[in-house]
Coordinates of C-alpha atoms and ligand atoms in Angstrom, one line a residue:
X599 CA 12.2 -11.4 -31.2
X600 CA 15.9 -10.5 -31.3
X601 CA 18.1 -12.3 -28.9
X602 CA 21.3 -10.3 -29.1
X603 CA 21.9 -6.9 -27.6
X604 CA 24.1 -5.1 -30.0
X605 CA 25.7 -2.7 -27.5
X606 CA 25.8 -4.6 -24.3
X607 CA 28.9 -4.6 -22.2
X608 CA 29.7 -7.0 -19.4
X609 CA 28.8 -5.3 -16.1
X610 CA 32.4 -5.5 -14.9
X611 CA 33.4 -3.0 -17.6
X612 CA 30.9 -0.4 -16.6
X613 CA 32.1 3.0 -15.8
X614 CA 32.5 4.1 -12.1
X615 CA 30.4 7.1 -11.1
X616 CA 33.2 9.7 -11.3
X617 CA 34.2 8.8 -14.8
X618 CA 30.5 8.5 -15.6
X619 CA 29.8 12.1 -14.4
X620 CA 32.7 13.7 -16.3
X621 CA 31.7 11.7 -19.4
X622 CA 28.1 12.9 -19.1
X623 CA 29.3 16.5 -18.8
X624 CA 31.5 16.0 -21.8
X625 CA 28.6 14.5 -23.7
X626 CA 26.3 17.3 -22.7
X627 CA 28.8 19.9 -23.9
X628 CA 29.6 18.1 -27.1
X629 CA 25.8 17.4 -27.6
X630 CA 25.1 21.1 -27.2
X631 CA 27.7 21.8 -29.9
X632 CA 26.6 19.2 -32.3
X633 CA 22.8 19.4 -31.7
X634 CA 22.6 16.3 -29.5
X635 CA 22.7 12.6 -30.4
X636 CA 25.3 9.9 -29.9
X637 CA 28.9 10.7 -30.6
X638 CA 30.5 7.5 -31.7
X639 CA 33.5 9.2 -33.3
X640 CA 34.5 10.8 -30.0
X641 CA 34.6 7.5 -28.2
X642 CA 32.7 8.9 -25.2
X643 CA 29.5 7.0 -25.8
X644 CA 30.9 3.6 -25.0
X645 CA 28.3 2.6 -22.5
X646 CA 25.1 1.4 -24.0
X647 CA 22.8 4.2 -22.9
X648 CA 25.3 7.0 -22.4
X649 CA 23.6 9.1 -25.0
X650 CA 20.1 9.0 -23.4
X651 CA 19.1 12.7 -22.9
X652 CA 18.7 14.1 -19.4
X653 CA 15.3 14.8 -18.1
X654 CA 13.7 17.9 -16.6
X655 CA 12.3 15.6 -13.9
X656 CA 15.8 14.8 -12.5
X657 CA 17.0 15.9 -9.0
X658 CA 20.4 17.6 -8.8
X659 CA 21.3 15.9 -5.5
X660 CA 24.6 14.1 -5.4
X661 CA 24.4 10.6 -6.9
X662 CA 24.8 7.5 -4.6
X663 CA 28.0 5.8 -5.5
X664 CA 27.5 2.9 -7.9
X665 CA 29.0 0.4 -5.5
X666 CA 26.1 1.0 -3.0
X667 CA 23.5 0.9 -5.7
X668 CA 24.7 -2.5 -6.9
X669 CA 25.7 -4.2 -3.6
X670 CA 23.0 -3.2 -1.1
X671 CA 19.8 -4.6 -2.6
X672 CA 16.4 -6.1 -1.9
X673 CA 15.6 -8.9 -4.4
X674 CA 14.2 -11.8 -2.4
X675 CA 14.2 -14.1 -5.4
X676 CA 18.0 -14.2 -4.8
X677 CA 18.0 -14.3 -1.0
X678 CA 16.8 -12.0 1.8
X679 CA 20.2 -10.6 2.8
X680 CA 21.2 -7.2 1.4
X681 CA 24.3 -8.6 -0.2
X682 CA 22.6 -11.8 -1.5
X683 CA 21.4 -10.3 -4.8
X684 CA 24.8 -9.1 -5.9
X685 CA 26.3 -12.5 -5.1
X686 CA 23.5 -14.7 -6.5
X687 CA 21.7 -12.8 -9.3
X688 CA 24.1 -14.0 -12.0
X689 CA 21.9 -17.1 -12.5
X690 CA 19.2 -14.9 -14.1
X691 CA 19.3 -15.2 -17.8
X692 CA 18.0 -11.9 -19.3
X693 CA 18.2 -12.6 -23.0
X694 CA 16.0 -13.5 -24.7
X695 CA 13.3 -11.7 -22.6
X696 CA 9.6 -11.3 -23.4
X697 CA 6.9 -9.3 -21.7
X698 CA 3.2 -10.2 -21.9
X699 CA 0.9 -7.2 -22.0
X700 CA -2.8 -8.2 -21.6
X701 CA -6.0 -7.9 -19.7
X702 CA -8.1 -4.7 -20.4
X703 CA -6.2 -3.6 -23.6
X704 CA -7.4 -3.6 -27.2
X705 CA -4.1 -5.0 -28.5
X706 CA -2.8 -7.7 -26.1
X707 CA 0.6 -9.1 -27.1
X708 CA 3.7 -10.8 -26.0
X709 CA 6.6 -8.7 -27.1
X710 CA 10.4 -9.2 -27.0
X711 CA 12.3 -6.7 -24.9
X712 CA 14.1 -5.1 -27.9
X713 CA 10.8 -4.4 -29.5
X714 CA 9.4 -2.8 -26.3
X715 CA 12.3 -0.4 -25.9
X716 CA 12.0 2.5 -28.3
X717 CA 15.5 4.0 -28.2
X718 CA 14.1 7.5 -29.1
X719 CA 12.0 7.4 -25.9
X720 CA 14.9 6.6 -23.5
X721 CA 15.8 9.3 -21.1
X722 CA 18.1 9.5 -18.1
X723 CA 16.2 10.4 -14.9
X724 CA 17.9 11.0 -11.6
X725 CA 15.4 10.0 -8.9
X726 CA 15.5 9.6 -5.2
X727 CA 14.5 6.0 -4.1
X728 CA 13.3 5.7 -0.5
X729 CA 13.0 2.2 0.9
X730 CA 10.4 1.4 3.5
X731 CA 13.2 0.2 5.7
X732 CA 14.6 3.7 6.2
X733 CA 17.4 4.1 3.7
X734 CA 17.5 6.1 0.4
X735 CA 19.6 6.5 -2.7
X736 CA 19.9 8.9 -5.6
X737 CA 20.1 6.9 -8.9
X738 CA 20.6 7.9 -12.5
X739 CA 18.1 5.6 -14.2
X740 CA 17.7 5.1 -17.9
X741 CA 14.1 4.4 -19.0
X742 CA 11.0 5.6 -20.6
X743 CA 7.6 6.6 -19.3
X744 CA 5.3 3.6 -18.5
X745 CA 2.5 5.7 -20.1
X746 CA 4.3 5.4 -23.5
X747 CA 4.1 1.6 -23.3
X748 CA 0.5 1.5 -22.0
X749 CA -0.8 3.8 -24.8
X750 CA 0.7 1.5 -27.4
X751 CA -1.4 -1.4 -26.2
X752 CA -4.5 0.8 -25.8
X753 CA -6.2 0.4 -22.4
X754 CA -10.0 -0.2 -22.7
X755 CA -12.5 1.9 -20.8
X756 CA -12.7 -0.8 -18.2
X757 CA -9.0 -0.6 -17.2
X758 CA -8.6 1.0 -13.7
X759 CA -5.4 -0.6 -12.5
X760 CA -2.1 -2.1 -13.8
X761 CA -0.8 -5.3 -12.3
X762 CA 2.9 -6.4 -12.7
X763 CA 4.6 -9.7 -12.2
X764 CA 8.2 -10.7 -12.0
X765 CA 9.5 -13.9 -13.7
X766 CA 8.7 -17.1 -11.9
X767 CA 11.5 -19.6 -12.4
X768 CA 13.0 -21.2 -9.2
X769 CA 15.9 -22.6 -11.2
X770 CA 17.1 -19.1 -12.2
X771 CA 15.7 -17.5 -9.1
X772 CA 16.6 -19.9 -6.3
X773 CA 15.0 -17.7 -3.6
X774 CA 11.6 -18.8 -5.0
X775 CA 12.2 -22.3 -3.7
X776 CA 11.4 -20.9 -0.2
X777 CA 8.0 -19.5 0.7
X778 CA 9.3 -16.1 1.8
X779 CA 6.7 -14.4 -0.3
X780 CA 3.8 -15.6 -2.4
X781 CA 5.7 -16.0 -5.8
X782 CA 5.8 -14.6 -8.4
X783 CA 6.5 -11.1 -6.9
X784 CA 3.5 -8.9 -7.7
X785 CA 2.9 -5.2 -7.7
X786 CA 0.1 -2.8 -8.8
X787 CA -0.7 0.8 -9.5
X788 CA -3.9 2.7 -10.1
X789 CA -4.1 3.6 -13.8
X790 CA -3.7 7.3 -13.2
X791 CA -0.5 6.6 -11.2
X792 CA 0.8 4.3 -13.9
X793 CA 0.1 7.0 -16.6
X794 CA 1.8 9.8 -14.5
X795 CA 4.9 11.2 -16.4
X796 CA 7.1 10.4 -13.4
X797 CA 6.4 6.7 -13.5
X798 CA 9.2 5.0 -15.4
X799 CA 10.0 1.6 -16.8
X800 CA 13.8 1.4 -16.6
X801 CA 16.3 -0.6 -18.5
X802 CA 19.5 0.9 -17.2
X803 CA 21.3 2.9 -14.6
X804 CA 24.5 4.9 -14.6
X805 CA 24.4 4.8 -18.4
X806 CA 24.4 1.1 -18.9
X807 CA 22.1 -1.9 -18.7
X808 CA 20.5 -2.7 -15.3
X809 CA 22.7 -5.1 -13.3
X810 CA 20.7 -8.3 -12.6
X811 CA 20.5 -7.4 -8.9
X812 CA 18.8 -4.1 -9.7
X813 CA 16.0 -5.8 -11.7
X814 CA 17.4 -6.5 -15.2
X815 CA 16.2 -6.3 -17.9
X816 CA 13.1 -4.3 -17.1
X817 CA 12.1 -2.7 -13.8
X818 CA 9.5 -0.3 -12.6
X819 CA 10.5 2.9 -10.8
X820 CA 7.8 5.0 -9.0
X821 CA 9.8 7.7 -7.2
X822 CA 7.1 8.9 -4.8
X823 CA 6.4 5.4 -3.5
X824 CA 8.4 3.2 -1.2
X825 CA 11.0 1.2 -3.0
X826 CA 9.1 -2.1 -2.9
X827 CA 6.6 -0.8 -5.4
X828 CA 9.4 -0.8 -8.0
X829 CA 9.1 -4.4 -9.2
X830 CA 12.1 -6.0 -10.8
X831 CA 12.6 -8.3 -13.8
X832 CA 9.0 -7.8 -15.1
X833 CA 7.5 -10.4 -17.5
X834 CA 3.8 -9.6 -17.2
X835 CA 1.8 -6.4 -17.3
X836 CA -2.0 -6.7 -17.1
X837 CA -4.6 -4.0 -17.0
X838 CA -7.5 -4.8 -14.7
X839 CA -10.8 -3.5 -13.7
X840 CA -10.4 -4.6 -10.0
X841 CA -7.5 -3.6 -7.8
X842 CA -4.8 -6.3 -8.0
X843 CA -3.2 -7.6 -4.8
X844 CA 0.5 -7.2 -4.3
X845 CA 3.0 -9.6 -2.8
X846 CA 3.7 -7.4 0.2
X847 CA 0.0 -6.9 1.0
X848 CA -0.4 -10.7 0.8
X849 CA 2.5 -11.2 3.1
X850 CA 1.4 -8.5 5.7
X851 CA -1.5 -6.2 4.8
X852 CA -1.3 -4.4 8.2
X853 CA 2.3 -3.2 7.4
X854 CA 2.2 -2.8 3.6
X855 CA -0.8 -1.2 1.9
X856 CA -1.6 -0.9 -1.8
X857 CA -0.6 2.8 -2.1
X858 CA 2.6 2.8 -0.1
X859 CA 3.3 6.5 -0.8
X860 CA 6.3 7.8 1.0
X861 CA 4.7 9.5 4.0
X862 CA 6.8 10.7 7.0
X863 CA 3.5 11.2 9.0
X864 CA 2.3 7.6 8.8
X865 CA 4.6 5.3 10.7
X866 CA 5.2 1.7 9.7
X867 CA 3.6 -0.3 12.6
X868 CA 7.1 -1.3 13.8
X869 CA 9.2 1.9 13.1
X870 CA 8.9 5.6 12.3
X871 CA 9.1 6.8 8.7
X872 CA 10.1 10.4 9.6
X873 CA 13.8 10.1 8.7
X874 CA 16.1 8.3 6.4
X875 CA 19.7 7.3 5.9
X876 CA 21.2 8.2 2.5
X877 CA 23.4 5.3 1.5
X878 CA 27.0 6.3 0.9
X879 CA 26.8 9.3 3.2
X880 CA 26.8 7.5 6.5
X881 CA 29.5 8.4 9.0
X882 CA 29.5 8.6 12.7
X883 CA 28.6 12.3 12.6
X884 CA 26.2 12.2 9.6
X885 CA 22.7 12.9 10.7
X886 CA 19.7 11.1 9.2
X887 CA 17.8 13.4 6.9
X888 CA 14.1 14.1 7.2
X889 CA 11.9 12.1 4.9
X890 CA 9.8 14.3 2.6
X891 CA 6.1 13.8 1.8
X892 CA 5.8 11.8 -1.4
X893 CA 9.6 11.6 -1.3
X894 CA 9.8 15.2 -2.4
X895 CA 7.6 14.8 -5.5
X896 CA 4.4 16.2 -3.9
X897 CA 4.1 19.1 -6.3
X898 CA 3.8 16.6 -9.1
X899 CA 1.7 13.9 -7.5
X900 CA -0.3 15.2 -4.5
X901 CA -3.3 15.9 -6.7
X902 CA -3.7 12.2 -7.4
X903 CA -4.7 11.7 -3.7
X904 CA -6.8 14.7 -3.1
X905 CA -9.6 14.0 -0.6
X906 CA -8.2 10.6 0.4
X907 CA -7.4 9.8 4.0
X908 CA -3.7 8.8 3.6
X909 CA -3.8 7.1 7.0
X910 CA -6.4 4.7 5.7
X911 CA -5.0 4.4 2.2
X912 CA -1.4 3.9 3.2
Ligands
LIG1485 N1 11.2 -6.8 -7.0 C1 11.3 -8.2 -6.9 N2 10.9 -8.9 -8.0 N3 11.7 -8.8 -5.8 C2 12.0 -8.1 -4.7 O1 12.3 -8.7 -3.6 N4 12.3 -5.9 -3.6 C3 11.7 -4.5 -3.6 C4 11.9 -3.8 -5.0 N5 11.6 -4.7 -6.1 C5 12.0 -6.7 -4.7 C6 11.6 -6.0 -6.0 C7 12.2 -3.7 -2.5 S1 11.7 -4.2 -1.0 C8 13.0 -2.6 -2.8 S2 13.4 -1.6 -1.5 C9 13.6 -2.3 -4.1 O2 13.2 -3.3 -5.1 C10 15.1 -2.3 -4.0 O3 15.7 -2.0 -5.2 P1 17.3 -2.0 -5.3 O4 17.8 -3.3 -4.8 O5 17.6 -1.8 -6.7 O6 17.8 -0.8 -4.4

């Protein structure tokens, strides 16, 4: 396992979104001229993942400014306030990092992060993220399909679900000293959801590594589900025959179901899910926007739930 990240930059040096966008356009234009790839000679690929190709799955909606993406977070391992993770997550040590892949796979293994990331598979995907609390963002993630990873470890015929766990280390994650959730943070997907091409394992955003508060060094992103399904700082992935339980289900099964698909027609027991506030856009006159079924990804994913009562399987 390698312990050094050859291209990493301190987060403080990361490009703000305007420079990032013009740099991307420059890269895209230069890439088109040169047939793609990184352009070290031009000095435009200074962020670690700036050369990751854009994806056809991206939305063209305006990006949420980086400062909102990195300062308004949910990461209860570092406190329950929205600004706690940005303040506290520096205690998380993300190198070296290993991920255990096991359960119903033919080739179980514990693999160092650098070995898990196949640079050729990295893409930039601009996705909407809709939190169950009623806010949303548009984020340029850098990642690779979870399906690519799962195929490498060869799920057996008994694998029906995928269970994920965050690191458990109360010294690095002081929020775990309090019983706010049943630690470690746990999430799960049905195998077909996990294998869907939209389901991403992310290692970066805005062209650089994930900031700790956003789930460094490895975080799941499932764009048609509420944000809490996108588990951060993953150390364990297990394929299972039985449906795994998730931290939010354990905390309150009436409010948070296993599926948690974005659904404007099924209210959270304490508030409506019909509308959302786009972070960075708020002003006195800004109207909340309507929330879309499956967060707008229905064309790609609705078939996964055909025939299911989405009020029962929320
Ligand atoms: N993962 C872990 N390990 N711990 C958490 O508290 N919060 C979830 C999810 N992943 C959480 C987590 C919730 S509630 C949301 S809305 C998103 O992360 C927030 O992601 P963001 O802070 O990058 O916007």
